């Protein structure tokens, strides 16, 4: 009876068993027969409120000192894997710092950092199969890096240069790579959720044991697309992991102003979706939760909702100044007391796998890597101008051919007012 209120692969409660489980002694012959509900009769008139239930607990493996609190929960990933995760997290952190400053210098147009959320990236990415399909929102750079996206590729995308696989058509940090099974990120909030469900339904019909993981922030959960996606995934029973990064803020709106229920995981049971809440600053907990969620998706062919509790230490983006809506002391607390990188480092030091000398050497090496790719990416030319008009259609229709020709005629007359030398082959075309 109790298992009805627990996940199949963890010890976390969805909601209180006394409110949502049925006693074996109930008179089955006199149960309500209304479709769409699992209920019993009552003669007590009572409204159900979220305050009637204790909040869904947060699953954790290691505490803030890097100590495993229950040895049975240790995934025992080994020194090589843990070191790879740690280096990935710190490399992303270094890249974020360099590219954030480059935007401030006017060298790229836009950027978004992942400060404080690195544990959600690498903990979840390490738990997936390489051919599982990923739909990101816009703060999942670490996920695609774990899959093999190179620093130079990230730089080329942010600069929109000739080697950018999006051909300069996307905003910076909107990564994507078909070969890495990572769908290209798009800016409009939550549009990726229903798309991900469609892909998961396709996987279900294929029956090859692949799953989809879809990342989104708690702010995106307020969009209508999220409701549609969760409901379709539940009713169609699709193998998809909904991974919510609850970082406390939807740009400038804190969670206290976004919703009144028990976070995002609290919504899962209402849709009929198995849900779990995890400490997003604990890479081990994120890994375990994602492994369990993936197994559930494959075995049950049903969706899972993971709510990873974390904190956005950086500004929302380079278009945001978070000091206008939160205190410096609040940010400093999370940076100093509960950072996913420092927590994992403490774990490694307790194991004897890392020390100050190794840290210093890696910091110098990682910064050198980032700066080398940064300089290389900045020097490259922009894609050919015609790429603005291609790829939407198999053959360019007449209206686009006309627009392209008009643009070229304009540039021939006024080319001294445009940076034509920065575009691949454009100077030759205009000569």
GROMACS .gro file of C-alpha atoms in nm:
model
  431
    1UNK     CA    1   0.000   0.000   0.000
    2UNK     CA    2   0.277   0.242   0.094
    3UNK     CA    3   0.452   0.204  -0.242
    4UNK     CA    4   0.174   0.400  -0.410
    5UNK     CA    5   0.315   0.715  -0.256
    6UNK     CA    6   0.684   0.648  -0.324
    7UNK     CA    7   0.894   0.656  -0.636
    8UNK     CA    8   1.007   0.319  -0.763
    9UNK     CA    9   1.373   0.411  -0.738
   10UNK     CA   10   1.420   0.641  -0.440
   11UNK     CA   11   1.299   0.689  -0.087
   12UNK     CA   12   1.135   1.024  -0.146
   13UNK     CA   13   0.773   1.091  -0.073
   14UNK     CA   14   0.552   1.258  -0.332
   15UNK     CA   15   0.276   1.352  -0.091
   16UNK     CA   16   0.151   1.229   0.244
   17UNK     CA   17   0.034   0.868   0.235
   18UNK     CA   18  -0.253   0.932   0.477
   19UNK     CA   19  -0.402   1.180   0.231
   20UNK     CA   20  -0.335   1.002  -0.097
   21UNK     CA   21  -0.319   0.629  -0.023
   22UNK     CA   22  -0.619   0.405   0.022
   23UNK     CA   23  -0.662   0.188   0.326
   24UNK     CA   24  -0.690  -0.181   0.250
   25UNK     CA   25  -0.993  -0.196   0.476
   26UNK     CA   26  -1.201   0.045   0.268
   27UNK     CA   27  -1.534  -0.083   0.146
   28UNK     CA   28  -1.457  -0.118  -0.225
   29UNK     CA   29  -1.820  -0.175  -0.315
   30UNK     CA   30  -1.915   0.178  -0.207
   31UNK     CA   31  -1.645   0.387  -0.373
   32UNK     CA   32  -1.722   0.687  -0.597
   33UNK     CA   33  -1.726   0.585  -0.961
   34UNK     CA   34  -1.664   0.927  -1.114
   35UNK     CA   35  -1.413   0.909  -1.399
   36UNK     CA   36  -1.091   1.097  -1.343
   37UNK     CA   37  -1.064   1.064  -0.966
   38UNK     CA   38  -0.944   0.811  -0.710
   39UNK     CA   39  -1.146   0.894  -0.402
   40UNK     CA   40  -1.365   0.773  -0.121
   41UNK     CA   41  -1.680   0.922   0.025
   42UNK     CA   42  -1.670   1.157   0.321
   43UNK     CA   43  -1.931   1.334   0.529
   44UNK     CA   44  -1.687   1.603   0.633
   45UNK     CA   45  -1.697   1.923   0.429
   46UNK     CA   46  -1.335   2.031   0.404
   47UNK     CA   47  -1.128   2.224   0.150
   48UNK     CA   48  -0.787   2.084   0.059
   49UNK     CA   49  -0.507   2.340   0.081
   50UNK     CA   50  -0.135   2.313   0.018
   51UNK     CA   51  -0.076   2.403   0.382
   52UNK     CA   52  -0.241   2.073   0.481
   53UNK     CA   53   0.068   1.886   0.366
   54UNK     CA   54   0.431   1.899   0.460
   55UNK     CA   55   0.651   2.007   0.172
   56UNK     CA   56   0.816   1.743  -0.044
   57UNK     CA   57   1.159   1.677   0.112
   58UNK     CA   58   1.484   1.762  -0.065
   59UNK     CA   59   1.693   1.456  -0.150
   60UNK     CA   60   2.059   1.500  -0.058
   61UNK     CA   61   2.365   1.273  -0.063
   62UNK     CA   62   2.645   1.491   0.073
   63UNK     CA   63   2.628   1.787   0.308
   64UNK     CA   64   2.790   2.127   0.266
   65UNK     CA   65   3.118   1.993   0.406
   66UNK     CA   66   3.143   1.737   0.125
   67UNK     CA   67   3.063   1.448   0.359
   68UNK     CA   68   2.840   1.162   0.242
   69UNK     CA   69   2.560   1.141   0.497
   70UNK     CA   70   2.451   0.787   0.405
   71UNK     CA   71   2.708   0.555   0.246
   72UNK     CA   72   2.428   0.361   0.074
   73UNK     CA   73   2.346   0.670  -0.132
   74UNK     CA   74   2.702   0.725  -0.254
   75UNK     CA   75   2.703   0.653  -0.630
   76UNK     CA   76   3.075   0.566  -0.606
   77UNK     CA   77   3.156   0.725  -0.939
   78UNK     CA   78   3.529   0.690  -0.887
   79UNK     CA   79   3.816   0.936  -0.904
   80UNK     CA   80   3.831   0.967  -1.282
   81UNK     CA   81   3.462   1.050  -1.327
   82UNK     CA   82   3.446   1.284  -1.028
   83UNK     CA   83   3.757   1.468  -1.149
   84UNK     CA   84   3.605   1.499  -1.496
   85UNK     CA   85   3.286   1.643  -1.345
   86UNK     CA   86   3.482   1.886  -1.127
   87UNK     CA   87   3.699   2.004  -1.415
   88UNK     CA   88   3.390   2.047  -1.631
   89UNK     CA   89   3.216   2.257  -1.366
   90UNK     CA   90   3.519   2.480  -1.311
   91UNK     CA   91   3.591   2.511  -1.683
   92UNK     CA   92   3.234   2.629  -1.741
   93UNK     CA   93   3.277   2.874  -1.454
   94UNK     CA   94   3.595   3.014  -1.609
   95UNK     CA   95   3.435   3.042  -1.953
   96UNK     CA   96   3.139   3.224  -1.800
   97UNK     CA   97   3.367   3.481  -1.638
   98UNK     CA   98   3.562   3.549  -1.956
   99UNK     CA   99   3.258   3.574  -2.183
  100UNK     CA  100   3.061   3.783  -1.936
  101UNK     CA  101   3.344   4.036  -1.931
  102UNK     CA  102   3.376   4.021  -2.310
  103UNK     CA  103   3.012   4.126  -2.343
  104UNK     CA  104   3.073   4.412  -2.103
  105UNK     CA  105   3.355   4.520  -2.336
  106UNK     CA  106   3.124   4.508  -2.637
  107UNK     CA  107   3.297   4.211  -2.798
  108UNK     CA  108   2.986   3.991  -2.805
  109UNK     CA  109   2.624   4.101  -2.792
  110UNK     CA  110   2.483   3.898  -2.503
  111UNK     CA  111   2.569   3.634  -2.246
  112UNK     CA  112   2.420   3.429  -1.963
  113UNK     CA  113   2.628   3.275  -1.686
  114UNK     CA  114   2.558   2.957  -1.489
  115UNK     CA  115   2.719   3.066  -1.162
  116UNK     CA  116   2.585   2.849  -0.880
  117UNK     CA  117   2.399   2.604  -1.105
  118UNK     CA  118   2.689   2.398  -1.236
  119UNK     CA  119   2.590   2.098  -1.023
  120UNK     CA  120   2.258   2.061  -1.205
  121UNK     CA  121   2.436   2.054  -1.542
  122UNK     CA  122   2.703   1.795  -1.481
  123UNK     CA  123   2.519   1.580  -1.228
  124UNK     CA  124   2.232   1.523  -1.470
  125UNK     CA  125   2.439   1.502  -1.790
  126UNK     CA  126   2.664   1.231  -1.644
  127UNK     CA  127   2.358   1.017  -1.569
  128UNK     CA  128   2.225   1.008  -1.926
  129UNK     CA  129   2.305   0.789  -2.223
  130UNK     CA  130   2.484   0.959  -2.509
  131UNK     CA  131   2.191   0.902  -2.748
  132UNK     CA  132   1.927   1.041  -2.510
  133UNK     CA  133   1.787   1.363  -2.655
  134UNK     CA  134   1.836   1.690  -2.468
  135UNK     CA  135   1.617   1.999  -2.489
  136UNK     CA  136   1.775   2.288  -2.301
  137UNK     CA  137   1.640   2.625  -2.201
  138UNK     CA  138   1.937   2.862  -2.210
  139UNK     CA  139   2.146   2.781  -1.905
  140UNK     CA  140   2.261   2.427  -1.988
  141UNK     CA  141   2.606   2.496  -2.131
  142UNK     CA  142   2.758   2.235  -1.901
  143UNK     CA  143   2.526   1.964  -2.032
  144UNK     CA  144   2.638   2.001  -2.392
  145UNK     CA  145   3.001   2.043  -2.283
  146UNK     CA  146   2.982   1.709  -2.100
  147UNK     CA  147   2.857   1.551  -2.422
  148UNK     CA  148   3.163   1.666  -2.613
  149UNK     CA  149   3.090   2.023  -2.723
  150UNK     CA  150   3.433   2.185  -2.738
  151UNK     CA  151   3.534   2.518  -2.592
  152UNK     CA  152   3.608   2.644  -2.941
  153UNK     CA  153   3.259   2.548  -3.055
  154UNK     CA  154   3.110   2.742  -2.766
  155UNK     CA  155   3.322   3.044  -2.850
  156UNK     CA  156   3.237   3.024  -3.219
  157UNK     CA  157   2.867   3.013  -3.134
  158UNK     CA  158   2.886   3.312  -2.902
  159UNK     CA  159   3.072   3.509  -3.169
  160UNK     CA  160   2.846   3.384  -3.448
  161UNK     CA  161   3.147   3.338  -3.675
  162UNK     CA  162   3.209   3.127  -3.986
  163UNK     CA  163   3.257   2.808  -3.782
  164UNK     CA  164   2.941   2.851  -3.575
  165UNK     CA  165   2.723   2.551  -3.658
  166UNK     CA  166   2.419   2.781  -3.631
  167UNK     CA  167   2.576   3.006  -3.898
  168UNK     CA  168   2.546   3.316  -3.684
  169UNK     CA  169   2.167   3.304  -3.667
  170UNK     CA  170   2.129   3.243  -3.297
  171UNK     CA  171   2.185   3.459  -2.991
  172UNK     CA  172   2.499   3.375  -2.789
  173UNK     CA  173   2.474   3.073  -2.551
  174UNK     CA  174   2.197   2.924  -2.765
  175UNK     CA  175   2.391   2.607  -2.833
  176UNK     CA  176   2.287   2.301  -3.029
  177UNK     CA  177   2.449   2.002  -3.195
  178UNK     CA  178   2.270   1.729  -3.385
  179UNK     CA  179   2.563   1.490  -3.350
  180UNK     CA  180   2.551   1.527  -2.970
  181UNK     CA  181   2.172   1.482  -2.960
  182UNK     CA  182   2.124   1.832  -2.819
  183UNK     CA  183   1.837   2.028  -2.975
  184UNK     CA  184   1.926   2.389  -3.053
  185UNK     CA  185   1.816   2.624  -2.776
  186UNK     CA  186   1.556   2.888  -2.860
  187UNK     CA  187   1.488   3.207  -2.664
  188UNK     CA  188   1.107   3.204  -2.619
  189UNK     CA  189   1.035   3.068  -2.275
  190UNK     CA  190   0.900   2.711  -2.242
  191UNK     CA  191   0.856   2.644  -2.615
  192UNK     CA  192   1.095   2.350  -2.582
  193UNK     CA  193   0.866   2.161  -2.342
  194UNK     CA  194   0.588   2.051  -2.580
  195UNK     CA  195   0.850   1.986  -2.848
  196UNK     CA  196   1.036   1.758  -2.608
  197UNK     CA  197   0.718   1.565  -2.531
  198UNK     CA  198   0.663   1.507  -2.903
  199UNK     CA  199   1.015   1.370  -2.933
  200UNK     CA  200   0.959   1.147  -2.629
  201UNK     CA  201   0.639   1.010  -2.780
  202UNK     CA  202   0.837   0.924  -3.092
  203UNK     CA  203   1.092   0.740  -2.877
  204UNK     CA  204   0.809   0.550  -2.712
  205UNK     CA  205   0.679   0.432  -3.048
  206UNK     CA  206   1.032   0.331  -3.151
  207UNK     CA  207   1.069   0.119  -2.838
  208UNK     CA  208   1.450   0.145  -2.830
  209UNK     CA  209   1.487   0.247  -2.465
  210UNK     CA  210   1.585   0.609  -2.531
  211UNK     CA  211   1.455   0.899  -2.324
  212UNK     CA  212   1.425   1.274  -2.357
  213UNK     CA  213   1.534   1.520  -2.089
  214UNK     CA  214   1.393   1.870  -2.097
  215UNK     CA  215   1.543   2.148  -1.885
  216UNK     CA  216   1.354   2.457  -1.776
  217UNK     CA  217   1.351   2.711  -1.494
  218UNK     CA  218   1.080   2.758  -1.234
  219UNK     CA  219   0.983   3.079  -1.412
  220UNK     CA  220   0.905   2.883  -1.728
  221UNK     CA  221   0.664   2.670  -1.526
  222UNK     CA  222   0.427   2.968  -1.525
  223UNK     CA  223   0.393   2.948  -1.904
  224UNK     CA  224   0.098   2.773  -2.067
  225UNK     CA  225   0.332   2.555  -2.273
  226UNK     CA  226   0.450   2.390  -1.951
  227UNK     CA  227   0.097   2.285  -1.858
  228UNK     CA  228   0.037   2.147  -2.207
  229UNK     CA  229   0.365   1.956  -2.203
  230UNK     CA  230   0.316   1.800  -1.859
  231UNK     CA  231  -0.041   1.700  -1.937
  232UNK     CA  232   0.043   1.548  -2.275
  233UNK     CA  233   0.341   1.360  -2.130
  234UNK     CA  234   0.124   1.216  -1.854
  235UNK     CA  235  -0.172   1.116  -2.069
  236UNK     CA  236   0.042   0.977  -2.351
  237UNK     CA  237   0.283   0.816  -2.102
  238UNK     CA  238   0.602   0.942  -2.263
  239UNK     CA  239   0.959   0.858  -2.149
  240UNK     CA  240   1.066   1.212  -2.064
  241UNK     CA  241   1.247   1.369  -1.768
  242UNK     CA  242   1.126   1.719  -1.692
  243UNK     CA  243   1.424   1.879  -1.518
  244UNK     CA  244   1.334   2.204  -1.344
  245UNK     CA  245   1.617   2.422  -1.220
  246UNK     CA  246   1.454   2.616  -0.939
  247UNK     CA  247   1.716   2.885  -0.885
  248UNK     CA  248   1.496   3.122  -0.685
  249UNK     CA  249   1.431   3.389  -0.946
  250UNK     CA  250   1.254   3.425  -1.280
  251UNK     CA  251   1.474   3.715  -1.388
  252UNK     CA  252   1.373   3.965  -1.117
  253UNK     CA  253   1.067   3.781  -0.982
  254UNK     CA  254   1.137   3.571  -0.670
  255UNK     CA  255   0.960   3.241  -0.616
  256UNK     CA  256   0.751   3.398  -0.340
  257UNK     CA  257   0.579   3.605  -0.609
  258UNK     CA  258   0.559   3.328  -0.868
  259UNK     CA  259   0.347   3.067  -0.692
  260UNK     CA  260   0.187   2.971  -0.361
  261UNK     CA  261   0.204   2.591  -0.383
  262UNK     CA  262   0.486   2.358  -0.280
  263UNK     CA  263   0.733   2.452  -0.551
  264UNK     CA  264   0.733   2.279  -0.889
  265UNK     CA  265   0.763   1.915  -0.774
  266UNK     CA  266   0.439   1.964  -0.583
  267UNK     CA  267   0.254   2.000  -0.913
  268UNK     CA  268   0.365   1.664  -1.047
  269UNK     CA  269   0.110   1.443  -0.866
  270UNK     CA  270  -0.168   1.670  -0.992
  271UNK     CA  271  -0.070   1.581  -1.347
  272UNK     CA  272  -0.016   1.216  -1.258
  273UNK     CA  273   0.363   1.242  -1.289
  274UNK     CA  274   0.616   1.083  -1.055
  275UNK     CA  275   0.811   1.367  -0.895
  276UNK     CA  276   1.114   1.423  -0.679
  277UNK     CA  277   1.289   1.723  -0.526
  278UNK     CA  278   1.667   1.720  -0.510
  279UNK     CA  279   1.946   1.940  -0.380
  280UNK     CA  280   2.075   2.094  -0.702
  281UNK     CA  281   2.398   2.204  -0.533
  282UNK     CA  282   2.482   1.840  -0.459
  283UNK     CA  283   2.611   1.687  -0.782
  284UNK     CA  284   2.585   1.336  -0.632
  285UNK     CA  285   2.218   1.380  -0.548
  286UNK     CA  286   2.145   1.520  -0.893
  287UNK     CA  287   2.324   1.224  -1.050
  288UNK     CA  288   2.133   0.967  -0.844
  289UNK     CA  289   1.798   1.134  -0.908
  290UNK     CA  290   1.858   1.150  -1.283
  291UNK     CA  291   1.971   0.786  -1.300
  292UNK     CA  292   1.659   0.680  -1.108
  293UNK     CA  293   1.438   0.900  -1.326
  294UNK     CA  294   1.586   0.759  -1.645
  295UNK     CA  295   1.535   0.402  -1.525
  296UNK     CA  296   1.175   0.483  -1.437
  297UNK     CA  297   1.113   0.636  -1.780
  298UNK     CA  298   1.252   0.330  -1.959
  299UNK     CA  299   1.087   0.067  -1.738
  300UNK     CA  300   0.748   0.235  -1.700
  301UNK     CA  301   0.744   0.442  -2.022
  302UNK     CA  302   0.616   0.733  -1.816
  303UNK     CA  303   0.739   1.085  -1.740
  304UNK     CA  304   0.927   1.202  -1.431
  305UNK     CA  305   0.955   1.552  -1.289
  306UNK     CA  306   1.277   1.651  -1.110
  307UNK     CA  307   1.292   1.979  -0.923
  308UNK     CA  308   1.654   2.071  -0.854
  309UNK     CA  309   1.675   2.332  -0.579
  310UNK     CA  310   1.965   2.568  -0.643
  311UNK     CA  311   2.048   2.938  -0.651
  312UNK     CA  312   2.137   3.173  -0.935
  313UNK     CA  313   2.447   3.351  -0.805
  314UNK     CA  314   2.499   3.557  -1.121
  315UNK     CA  315   2.271   3.808  -1.286
  316UNK     CA  316   1.998   3.662  -1.504
  317UNK     CA  317   2.191   3.778  -1.810
  318UNK     CA  318   2.405   4.067  -1.927
  319UNK     CA  319   2.077   4.257  -1.972
  320UNK     CA  320   2.003   4.230  -1.600
  321UNK     CA  321   2.129   4.394  -1.280
  322UNK     CA  322   2.022   4.171  -0.992
  323UNK     CA  323   2.135   4.422  -0.728
  324UNK     CA  324   1.810   4.606  -0.803
  325UNK     CA  325   1.596   4.327  -0.656
  326UNK     CA  326   1.812   4.125  -0.414
  327UNK     CA  327   2.079   4.203  -0.158
  328UNK     CA  328   2.451   4.153  -0.197
  329UNK     CA  329   2.450   3.967   0.136
  330UNK     CA  330   2.200   3.713   0.001
  331UNK     CA  331   2.416   3.639  -0.302
  332UNK     CA  332   2.732   3.625  -0.091
  333UNK     CA  333   2.574   3.368   0.142
  334UNK     CA  334   2.508   3.121  -0.140
  335UNK     CA  335   2.842   3.184  -0.302
  336UNK     CA  336   3.038   3.125   0.018
  337UNK     CA  337   2.824   2.873   0.206
  338UNK     CA  338   2.657   2.649  -0.048
  339UNK     CA  339   2.833   2.652  -0.384
  340UNK     CA  340   2.820   2.324  -0.582
  341UNK     CA  341   3.182   2.357  -0.695
  342UNK     CA  342   3.325   2.413  -0.347
  343UNK     CA  343   3.113   2.129  -0.207
  344UNK     CA  344   3.243   1.882  -0.463
  345UNK     CA  345   3.598   2.002  -0.406
  346UNK     CA  346   3.562   1.931  -0.033
  347UNK     CA  347   3.444   1.581  -0.116
  348UNK     CA  348   3.747   1.526  -0.340
  349UNK     CA  349   3.985   1.659  -0.075
  350UNK     CA  350   3.837   1.423   0.184
  351UNK     CA  351   3.905   1.139  -0.060
  352UNK     CA  352   4.261   1.257  -0.118
  353UNK     CA  353   4.189   1.319  -0.488
  354UNK     CA  354   4.251   1.696  -0.494
  355UNK     CA  355   4.466   1.956  -0.321
  356UNK     CA  356   4.567   2.323  -0.341
  357UNK     CA  357   4.854   2.261  -0.581
  358UNK     CA  358   4.629   2.072  -0.822
  359UNK     CA  359   4.370   2.346  -0.794
  360UNK     CA  360   4.621   2.618  -0.878
  361UNK     CA  361   4.758   2.424  -1.174
  362UNK     CA  362   4.411   2.350  -1.311
  363UNK     CA  363   4.294   2.711  -1.273
  364UNK     CA  364   4.589   2.834  -1.476
  365UNK     CA  365   4.543   2.563  -1.738
  366UNK     CA  366   4.166   2.611  -1.773
  367UNK     CA  367   4.196   2.989  -1.803
  368UNK     CA  368   4.463   2.946  -2.068
  369UNK     CA  369   4.233   2.712  -2.263
  370UNK     CA  370   3.945   2.957  -2.246
  371UNK     CA  371   4.153   3.257  -2.349
  372UNK     CA  372   4.310   3.071  -2.642
  373UNK     CA  373   3.972   2.972  -2.785
  374UNK     CA  374   3.840   3.321  -2.709
  375UNK     CA  375   4.113   3.488  -2.915
  376UNK     CA  376   4.071   3.235  -3.198
  377UNK     CA  377   3.694   3.279  -3.208
  378UNK     CA  378   3.719   3.656  -3.213
  379UNK     CA  379   3.955   3.659  -3.511
  380UNK     CA  380   3.734   3.447  -3.735
  381UNK     CA  381   3.518   3.602  -4.004
  382UNK     CA  382   3.139   3.612  -3.996
  383UNK     CA  383   2.952   3.359  -4.215
  384UNK     CA  384   2.878   3.449  -4.578
  385UNK     CA  385   2.598   3.704  -4.596
  386UNK     CA  386   2.379   3.479  -4.808
  387UNK     CA  387   2.343   3.245  -4.511
  388UNK     CA  388   2.083   3.491  -4.377
  389UNK     CA  389   1.853   3.379  -4.658
  390UNK     CA  390   1.930   3.008  -4.695
  391UNK     CA  391   1.822   2.680  -4.530
  392UNK     CA  392   1.460   2.771  -4.456
  393UNK     CA  393   1.361   2.634  -4.796
  394UNK     CA  394   1.519   2.368  -5.013
  395UNK     CA  395   1.553   2.632  -5.283
  396UNK     CA  396   1.540   3.004  -5.215
  397UNK     CA  397   1.198   3.138  -5.325
  398UNK     CA  398   1.176   3.445  -5.547
  399UNK     CA  399   1.097   3.685  -5.266
  400UNK     CA  400   1.415   3.591  -5.076
  401UNK     CA  401   1.625   3.604  -5.392
  402UNK     CA  402   1.488   3.952  -5.451
  403UNK     CA  403   1.570   4.060  -5.094
  404UNK     CA  404   1.923   3.926  -5.122
  405UNK     CA  405   1.983   4.104  -5.452
  406UNK     CA  406   1.848   4.429  -5.310
  407UNK     CA  407   2.078   4.399  -5.009
  408UNK     CA  408   2.381   4.337  -5.230
  409UNK     CA  409   2.297   4.638  -5.449
  410UNK     CA  410   2.264   4.852  -5.137
  411UNK     CA  411   2.600   4.735  -5.006
  412UNK     CA  412   2.772   4.804  -5.337
  413UNK     CA  413   2.665   5.167  -5.310
  414UNK     CA  414   2.722   5.217  -4.938
  415UNK     CA  415   2.982   4.954  -4.854
  416UNK     CA  416   3.208   5.206  -4.682
  417UNK     CA  417   2.946   5.236  -4.407
  418UNK     CA  418   2.939   4.863  -4.330
  419UNK     CA  419   3.199   4.617  -4.189
  420UNK     CA  420   3.205   4.416  -4.512
  421UNK     CA  421   3.558   4.288  -4.450
  422UNK     CA  422   3.435   4.097  -4.146
  423UNK     CA  423   3.209   3.872  -4.357
  424UNK     CA  424   3.346   3.572  -4.539
  425UNK     CA  425   3.380   3.646  -4.913
  426UNK     CA  426   3.173   3.965  -4.904
  427UNK     CA  427   3.450   4.204  -5.014
  428UNK     CA  428   3.514   3.991  -5.323
  429UNK     CA  429   3.143   3.981  -5.410
  430UNK     CA  430   3.115   4.358  -5.388
  431UNK     CA  431   3.432   4.432  -5.586
   0.00000   0.00000   0.00000
